[in-house]
Amino acid sequence: MRFSRLAAVVGASVLVVGIASCSSTGGKPRESDSGMGGGTADTPRMTIAMITHEVPGDSFWDLIRKGAETAAKKDNIELRYSNDPEAPNQANLVQTAIDSGVKGIAVTLAKPDAMRAAVENANARGIPVVAFNSGLDEWQEMGVKEYFGQDEYIAGQAAGDRLKADGAKKVICVIQEQGHVGLENRCAGVKNKFPATENLNVNGKDMPSVESTITAKLQQDPSIDFVLTLGAPFALTAVQSAKNAGSSAKIATFDTNAALVDAIENGDVQWAVDQQPFLQGYLAVDSLWLYLNNGNVIGGGQPTLTGPAFIDKSNIEAVAEYAENGTR
């Protein structure tokens, strides 16, 4: 834990330095009103690929990408972002990046077994790989140099403790992608601390189906008094499901987006577990720049933890300021 805390401090220090000097972009630029302007690194321009398991329409990934693009602007990097929620397709995107001659790769490892061969191919070609967001238990043995994210099991335990403190009696933990190691670990951590938890699998690619599945579960079991989702869009959908079912169940979630800020402010959602996705995207890109230009490795062989932290009515006003900038 001492090394993990040190890694987190180092990562946060890098972010402060980076934000103080960010500017022009590469790859697919996006407009930003966050005020994060400044100078560009004078190091040689290089291309870095970021490949995620993003499901189209999930606003969580906008924050990841915003962080990555902010680092790319500062570091004089051309950022090539691509995504596919199907693990074999994501692995193919990694191989395409390798074949195109990128200098570094940042990747999520939601389904690590499917990604293993592609990561090995990158290592064989001398292309450094860092992981973020998912794959905490597998990144080291896969030969990945650094990891940025939260320990999902520990985050789940924290959520379980919070549910207990809130007086919950029966909880459903809604998993939007069955087989995703990070999501499964979250619910396992919740159940470790709050045994009266039942997993509910939904199809995260079909939000009307998510709404109807949660509605049906609440109608079937009126004793459920808390719905815990694993992503902000699903929390907002669960709010509607509870209304549809005539249920008084409270809603809480992992992860945030701008719309969730209003939901917490008005009491529709009780709280969110924040893993700081902007920070994950930023550090993933900036760490590759540091490694390629100076041989630096962040974390001392340990993951750099970006969460968990809780967002609720007690601190939502501070978060709202950053949410308006598109960074929280």
CSV table of C-alpha atoms in Angstrom, one decimal:
chain,number,residue,atom,x,y,z
A,1,MET,CA,0.0,0.0,0.0
A,2,ARG,CA,2.9,2.4,0.7
A,3,PHE,CA,4.2,1.9,-2.8
A,4,SER,CA,0.7,2.4,-4.2
A,5,ARG,CA,0.2,5.6,-2.4
A,6,LEU,CA,3.6,6.8,-3.6
A,7,ALA,CA,2.7,5.9,-7.2
A,8,ALA,CA,-0.5,7.9,-6.9
A,9,VAL,CA,1.3,10.9,-5.6
A,10,VAL,CA,3.8,10.7,-8.5
A,11,GLY,CA,1.0,10.4,-11.0
A,12,ALA,CA,-0.8,13.4,-9.5
A,13,SER,CA,2.4,15.4,-9.7
A,14,VAL,CA,2.8,14.6,-13.4
A,15,LEU,CA,-0.7,15.7,-14.0
A,16,VAL,CA,-0.1,19.1,-12.3
A,17,VAL,CA,3.0,19.7,-14.4
A,18,GLY,CA,1.3,18.5,-17.6
A,19,ILE,CA,-1.9,20.7,-17.2
A,20,ALA,CA,0.3,23.7,-16.5
A,21,SER,CA,1.8,23.5,-20.0
A,22,CYS,CA,-0.7,21.9,-22.4
A,23,SER,CA,-1.6,23.2,-25.8
A,24,SER,CA,-1.9,22.0,-29.5
A,25,THR,CA,-3.4,18.6,-30.4
A,26,GLY,CA,-2.8,15.7,-32.7
A,27,GLY,CA,-5.0,13.0,-34.1
A,28,LYS,CA,-8.7,14.0,-33.9
A,29,PRO,CA,-8.8,17.3,-32.1
A,30,ARG,CA,-11.8,18.3,-30.0
A,31,GLU,CA,-12.9,21.7,-28.9
A,32,SER,CA,-12.2,22.5,-25.3
A,33,ASP,CA,-13.3,25.3,-23.0
A,34,SER,CA,-11.5,24.0,-20.0
A,35,GLY,CA,-8.9,26.7,-20.1
A,36,MET,CA,-6.0,24.2,-20.2
A,37,GLY,CA,-3.8,26.2,-22.6
A,38,GLY,CA,-0.1,26.8,-22.7
A,39,GLY,CA,3.1,25.7,-24.5
A,40,THR,CA,3.9,22.5,-26.4
A,41,ALA,CA,6.8,20.2,-25.6
A,42,ASP,CA,9.8,20.7,-28.0
A,43,THR,CA,10.4,16.9,-28.2
A,44,PRO,CA,10.1,15.2,-31.6
A,45,ARG,CA,6.6,14.6,-32.7
A,46,MET,CA,5.5,11.0,-32.3
A,47,THR,CA,2.4,8.9,-32.7
A,48,ILE,CA,0.7,7.1,-29.9
A,49,ALA,CA,-2.3,4.8,-30.2
A,50,MET,CA,-5.1,4.6,-27.5
A,51,ILE,CA,-7.4,1.6,-27.9
A,52,THR,CA,-10.3,1.0,-25.6
A,53,HIS,CA,-13.3,-1.2,-25.1
A,54,GLU,CA,-15.6,1.8,-25.3
A,55,VAL,CA,-19.3,1.1,-26.0
A,56,PRO,CA,-20.5,3.9,-28.4
A,57,GLY,CA,-22.7,6.4,-26.5
A,58,ASP,CA,-21.2,5.8,-23.1
A,59,SER,CA,-20.1,9.3,-22.0
A,60,PHE,CA,-17.6,8.0,-19.5
A,61,TRP,CA,-15.2,7.6,-22.4
A,62,ASP,CA,-15.5,11.2,-23.3
A,63,LEU,CA,-13.7,12.0,-20.1
A,64,ILE,CA,-11.0,9.4,-20.8
A,65,ARG,CA,-10.4,10.8,-24.2
A,66,LYS,CA,-10.4,14.4,-23.0
A,67,GLY,CA,-7.6,13.6,-20.6
A,68,ALA,CA,-5.7,11.7,-23.3
A,69,GLU,CA,-6.1,14.6,-25.8
A,70,THR,CA,-5.0,17.2,-23.1
A,71,ALA,CA,-1.7,15.2,-22.6
A,72,ALA,CA,-1.2,14.8,-26.3
A,73,LYS,CA,-1.5,18.6,-26.8
A,74,LYS,CA,1.2,19.2,-24.2
A,75,ASP,CA,3.5,16.5,-25.4
A,76,ASN,CA,3.5,17.2,-29.1
A,77,ILE,CA,1.9,13.8,-29.8
A,78,GLU,CA,-0.4,12.7,-32.6
A,79,LEU,CA,-3.0,10.7,-30.7
A,80,ARG,CA,-4.8,7.9,-32.6
A,81,TYR,CA,-7.9,6.9,-30.7
A,82,SER,CA,-9.9,3.8,-31.6
A,83,ASN,CA,-12.4,1.6,-29.8
A,84,ASP,CA,-14.4,-1.6,-30.0
A,85,PRO,CA,-16.4,-3.2,-27.2
A,86,GLU,CA,-15.8,-6.7,-28.7
A,87,ALA,CA,-12.5,-8.0,-27.3
A,88,PRO,CA,-11.3,-9.8,-30.5
A,89,ASN,CA,-12.0,-6.6,-32.5
A,90,GLN,CA,-10.2,-4.5,-29.9
A,91,ALA,CA,-7.2,-6.9,-30.2
A,92,ASN,CA,-7.3,-6.4,-34.0
A,93,LEU,CA,-7.1,-2.6,-33.5
A,94,VAL,CA,-4.0,-3.1,-31.3
A,95,GLN,CA,-2.4,-5.2,-34.1
A,96,THR,CA,-3.3,-2.5,-36.7
A,97,ALA,CA,-1.6,0.1,-34.5
A,98,ILE,CA,1.5,-2.1,-34.2
A,99,ASP,CA,1.6,-2.6,-38.0
A,100,SER,CA,1.2,1.2,-38.6
A,101,GLY,CA,4.4,1.8,-36.6
A,102,VAL,CA,3.1,3.8,-33.6
A,103,LYS,CA,5.7,4.6,-31.0
A,104,GLY,CA,3.6,3.6,-28.0
A,105,ILE,CA,0.2,2.0,-27.1
A,106,ALA,CA,-2.2,2.7,-24.3
A,107,VAL,CA,-4.9,0.0,-23.9
A,108,THR,CA,-7.7,-1.1,-21.7
A,109,LEU,CA,-7.7,-4.8,-20.6
A,110,ALA,CA,-11.4,-5.5,-19.9
A,111,LYS,CA,-11.0,-9.0,-21.3
A,112,PRO,CA,-7.3,-9.6,-20.9
A,113,ASP,CA,-7.1,-13.1,-22.3
A,114,ALA,CA,-8.3,-11.8,-25.7
A,115,MET,CA,-5.7,-9.0,-25.6
A,116,ARG,CA,-2.7,-11.1,-24.6
A,117,ALA,CA,-1.4,-12.0,-28.0
A,118,ALA,CA,-1.7,-8.4,-29.3
A,119,VAL,CA,0.2,-7.1,-26.3
A,120,GLU,CA,2.9,-9.7,-26.8
A,121,ASN,CA,3.3,-8.7,-30.4
A,122,ALA,CA,3.8,-5.0,-29.3
A,123,ASN,CA,6.4,-6.1,-26.8
A,124,ALA,CA,8.2,-8.1,-29.5
A,125,ARG,CA,8.3,-5.1,-31.7
A,126,GLY,CA,9.8,-2.9,-29.0
A,127,ILE,CA,6.6,-0.8,-28.7
A,128,PRO,CA,5.9,0.1,-25.0
A,129,VAL,CA,2.4,-0.7,-23.8
A,130,VAL,CA,0.7,0.9,-20.8
A,131,ALA,CA,-2.7,-0.2,-19.5
A,132,PHE,CA,-5.5,1.9,-17.8
A,133,ASN,CA,-9.0,1.5,-16.5
A,134,SER,CA,-9.2,-2.3,-16.5
A,135,GLY,CA,-6.8,-5.2,-16.2
A,136,LEU,CA,-5.3,-4.5,-12.7
A,137,ASP,CA,-4.8,-8.2,-11.9
A,138,GLU,CA,-3.2,-9.0,-15.3
A,139,TRP,CA,-1.1,-6.1,-16.5
A,140,GLN,CA,2.2,-7.1,-15.0
A,141,GLU,CA,2.3,-10.7,-16.1
A,142,MET,CA,1.3,-9.5,-19.6
A,143,GLY,CA,4.5,-7.4,-19.9
A,144,VAL,CA,2.7,-4.1,-19.7
A,145,LYS,CA,4.9,-1.3,-18.3
A,146,GLU,CA,2.5,0.7,-16.2
A,147,TYR,CA,-1.1,0.8,-15.0
A,148,PHE,CA,-3.4,3.6,-14.2
A,149,GLY,CA,-6.8,3.1,-12.6
A,150,GLN,CA,-8.6,2.0,-9.5
A,151,ASP,CA,-8.6,-1.4,-7.7
A,152,GLU,CA,-12.1,-2.4,-8.7
A,153,TYR,CA,-12.5,-4.9,-5.9
A,154,ILE,CA,-11.4,-2.4,-3.2
A,155,ALA,CA,-13.7,0.2,-4.8
A,156,GLY,CA,-16.5,-2.3,-4.6
A,157,GLN,CA,-15.8,-2.9,-0.9
A,158,ALA,CA,-15.9,0.8,-0.3
A,159,ALA,CA,-19.3,1.0,-2.0
A,160,GLY,CA,-20.5,-2.0,0.1
A,161,ASP,CA,-19.4,-0.2,3.3
A,162,ARG,CA,-21.3,2.9,2.1
A,163,LEU,CA,-24.4,1.0,1.4
A,164,LYS,CA,-24.2,-0.5,4.9
A,165,ALA,CA,-23.8,3.0,6.4
A,166,ASP,CA,-26.8,4.2,4.3
A,167,GLY,CA,-29.0,1.5,5.9
A,168,ALA,CA,-29.6,-0.5,2.8
A,169,LYS,CA,-31.4,-3.8,3.2
A,170,LYS,CA,-31.2,-5.5,-0.3
A,171,VAL,CA,-29.1,-4.3,-3.3
A,172,ILE,CA,-28.9,-5.3,-6.9
A,173,CYS,CA,-25.6,-4.6,-8.6
A,174,VAL,CA,-26.2,-4.0,-12.3
A,175,ILE,CA,-23.5,-5.4,-14.7
A,176,GLN,CA,-23.8,-4.0,-18.2
A,177,GLU,CA,-21.2,-6.2,-19.8
A,178,GLN,CA,-21.1,-9.8,-18.6
A,179,GLY,CA,-17.5,-11.2,-18.4
A,180,HIS,CA,-15.9,-7.7,-18.0
A,181,VAL,CA,-13.3,-8.4,-15.2
A,182,GLY,CA,-13.5,-4.9,-13.8
A,183,LEU,CA,-17.2,-4.9,-13.5
A,184,GLU,CA,-17.4,-8.3,-12.1
A,185,ASN,CA,-14.8,-7.4,-9.5
A,186,ARG,CA,-16.8,-4.3,-8.5
A,187,CYS,CA,-19.8,-6.3,-7.7
A,188,ALA,CA,-17.7,-9.0,-5.9
A,189,GLY,CA,-16.2,-6.3,-3.7
A,190,VAL,CA,-19.7,-4.9,-2.9
A,191,LYS,CA,-21.0,-8.4,-2.0
A,192,ASN,CA,-17.9,-9.0,0.2
A,193,LYS,CA,-18.9,-6.1,2.4
A,194,PHE,CA,-22.7,-6.2,1.9
A,195,PRO,CA,-23.7,-9.8,1.4
A,196,ALA,CA,-27.4,-9.0,0.6
A,197,THR,CA,-26.3,-8.0,-2.9
A,198,GLU,CA,-27.5,-9.7,-6.1
A,199,ASN,CA,-26.0,-9.3,-9.5
A,200,LEU,CA,-28.2,-8.3,-12.4
A,201,ASN,CA,-26.8,-8.7,-15.9
A,202,VAL,CA,-28.1,-6.3,-18.6
A,203,ASN,CA,-27.3,-5.6,-22.2
A,204,GLY,CA,-25.4,-2.3,-21.9
A,205,LYS,CA,-25.5,-1.8,-25.7
A,206,ASP,CA,-29.3,-1.5,-25.6
A,207,MET,CA,-30.5,1.1,-23.1
A,208,PRO,CA,-34.2,0.5,-23.5
A,209,SER,CA,-33.5,-3.2,-22.7
A,210,VAL,CA,-31.5,-2.0,-19.6
A,211,GLU,CA,-34.5,0.1,-18.5
A,212,SER,CA,-37.0,-2.7,-18.9
A,213,THR,CA,-34.8,-5.4,-17.2
A,214,ILE,CA,-34.2,-3.2,-14.1
A,215,THR,CA,-37.9,-2.3,-14.1
A,216,ALA,CA,-38.9,-5.9,-14.2
A,217,LYS,CA,-36.5,-6.9,-11.4
A,218,LEU,CA,-37.9,-4.1,-9.1
A,219,GLN,CA,-41.5,-5.1,-9.8
A,220,GLN,CA,-40.6,-8.8,-9.2
A,221,ASP,CA,-38.9,-8.1,-5.8
A,222,PRO,CA,-40.2,-5.0,-3.9
A,223,SER,CA,-37.7,-5.7,-1.1
A,224,ILE,CA,-34.9,-4.2,-3.2
A,225,ASP,CA,-34.2,-0.8,-1.7
A,226,PHE,CA,-30.9,0.1,-3.5
A,227,VAL,CA,-29.9,-0.2,-7.2
A,228,LEU,CA,-26.2,0.1,-7.7
A,229,THR,CA,-25.1,0.6,-11.3
A,230,LEU,CA,-21.6,0.5,-12.7
A,231,GLY,CA,-21.8,3.5,-15.0
A,232,ALA,CA,-23.4,7.0,-15.0
A,233,PRO,CA,-25.7,6.4,-18.0
A,234,PHE,CA,-27.1,3.3,-16.4
A,235,ALA,CA,-27.7,5.1,-13.1
A,236,LEU,CA,-29.9,7.7,-14.9
A,237,THR,CA,-31.7,4.8,-16.7
A,238,ALA,CA,-32.2,3.1,-13.3
A,239,VAL,CA,-33.9,6.3,-12.0
A,240,GLN,CA,-36.5,5.9,-14.7
A,241,SER,CA,-36.8,2.2,-14.0
A,242,ALA,CA,-37.6,2.8,-10.4
A,243,LYS,CA,-40.3,5.3,-11.4
A,244,ASN,CA,-41.7,2.8,-13.9
A,245,ALA,CA,-41.9,0.1,-11.3
A,246,GLY,CA,-43.4,2.4,-8.6
A,247,SER,CA,-40.3,1.5,-6.5
A,248,SER,CA,-38.8,3.6,-3.7
A,249,ALA,CA,-35.4,2.0,-4.3
A,250,LYS,CA,-32.5,4.5,-4.1
A,251,ILE,CA,-30.0,4.7,-6.9
A,252,ALA,CA,-26.2,4.9,-6.5
A,253,THR,CA,-23.5,4.3,-9.1
A,254,PHE,CA,-19.9,3.9,-10.1
A,255,ASP,CA,-18.5,6.6,-12.4
A,256,THR,CA,-19.7,10.0,-13.4
A,257,ASN,CA,-20.7,12.3,-16.2
A,258,ALA,CA,-22.0,15.9,-16.5
A,259,ALA,CA,-25.7,14.7,-16.4
A,260,LEU,CA,-25.0,12.8,-13.2
A,261,VAL,CA,-24.1,16.0,-11.4
A,262,ASP,CA,-27.6,17.3,-11.7
A,263,ALA,CA,-29.0,13.9,-10.6
A,264,ILE,CA,-26.9,14.0,-7.4
A,265,GLU,CA,-27.8,17.6,-6.8
A,266,ASN,CA,-31.6,16.9,-7.0
A,267,GLY,CA,-31.4,13.7,-5.1
A,268,ASP,CA,-32.3,11.3,-7.9
A,269,VAL,CA,-28.9,9.6,-7.4
A,270,GLN,CA,-27.4,9.3,-3.9
A,271,TRP,CA,-23.7,9.1,-4.7
A,272,ALA,CA,-21.1,8.0,-7.2
A,273,VAL,CA,-17.8,6.2,-6.9
A,274,ASP,CA,-15.3,8.3,-8.9
A,275,GLN,CA,-12.2,6.7,-10.5
A,276,GLN,CA,-11.2,10.0,-12.2
A,277,PRO,CA,-11.3,8.9,-15.9
A,278,PHE,CA,-9.8,12.2,-17.1
A,279,LEU,CA,-6.7,11.4,-15.0
A,280,GLN,CA,-6.5,7.9,-16.4
A,281,GLY,CA,-6.5,9.1,-20.0
A,282,TYR,CA,-4.0,11.8,-19.2
A,283,LEU,CA,-1.5,9.7,-17.4
A,284,ALA,CA,-1.7,6.9,-19.9
A,285,VAL,CA,-0.5,9.2,-22.7
A,286,ASP,CA,1.8,11.3,-20.6
A,287,SER,CA,3.5,8.2,-19.2
A,288,LEU,CA,4.4,7.0,-22.7
A,289,TRP,CA,5.8,10.4,-23.5
A,290,LEU,CA,8.0,10.3,-20.4
A,291,TYR,CA,9.1,6.7,-21.1
A,292,LEU,CA,9.9,7.4,-24.8
A,293,ASN,CA,11.8,10.6,-24.1
A,294,ASN,CA,13.4,10.0,-20.8
A,295,GLY,CA,13.0,6.3,-19.9
A,296,ASN,CA,10.8,7.2,-16.9
A,297,VAL,CA,8.4,4.6,-15.5
A,298,ILE,CA,5.7,5.7,-13.0
A,299,GLY,CA,4.6,3.6,-10.1
A,300,GLY,CA,7.7,1.6,-9.1
A,301,GLY,CA,6.2,-1.6,-10.4
A,302,GLN,CA,2.9,-0.9,-8.7
A,303,PRO,CA,-0.4,0.4,-10.2
A,304,THR,CA,-1.0,4.1,-10.0
A,305,LEU,CA,-4.3,4.4,-8.3
A,306,THR,CA,-6.8,7.1,-9.5
A,307,GLY,CA,-9.7,6.1,-7.2
A,308,PRO,CA,-12.0,5.4,-5.5
A,309,ALA,CA,-13.5,8.6,-4.1
A,310,PHE,CA,-17.1,9.4,-3.4
A,311,ILE,CA,-19.1,12.2,-4.9
A,312,ASP,CA,-22.3,13.1,-3.1
A,313,LYS,CA,-24.3,16.2,-2.1
A,314,SER,CA,-21.5,17.2,0.3
A,315,ASN,CA,-19.0,17.9,-2.5
A,316,ILE,CA,-21.0,18.0,-5.7
A,317,GLU,CA,-20.7,21.8,-6.1
A,318,ALA,CA,-16.9,21.5,-6.4
A,319,VAL,CA,-17.2,18.7,-8.9
A,320,ALA,CA,-19.8,20.6,-10.9
A,321,GLU,CA,-17.3,23.3,-11.7
A,322,TYR,CA,-15.0,20.8,-13.5
A,323,ALA,CA,-17.9,18.9,-15.0
A,324,GLU,CA,-18.8,22.1,-16.9
A,325,ASN,CA,-15.3,22.0,-18.5
A,326,GLY,CA,-15.9,18.4,-19.6
A,327,THR,CA,-13.1,17.0,-17.3
A,328,ARG,CA,-15.2,15.3,-14.5
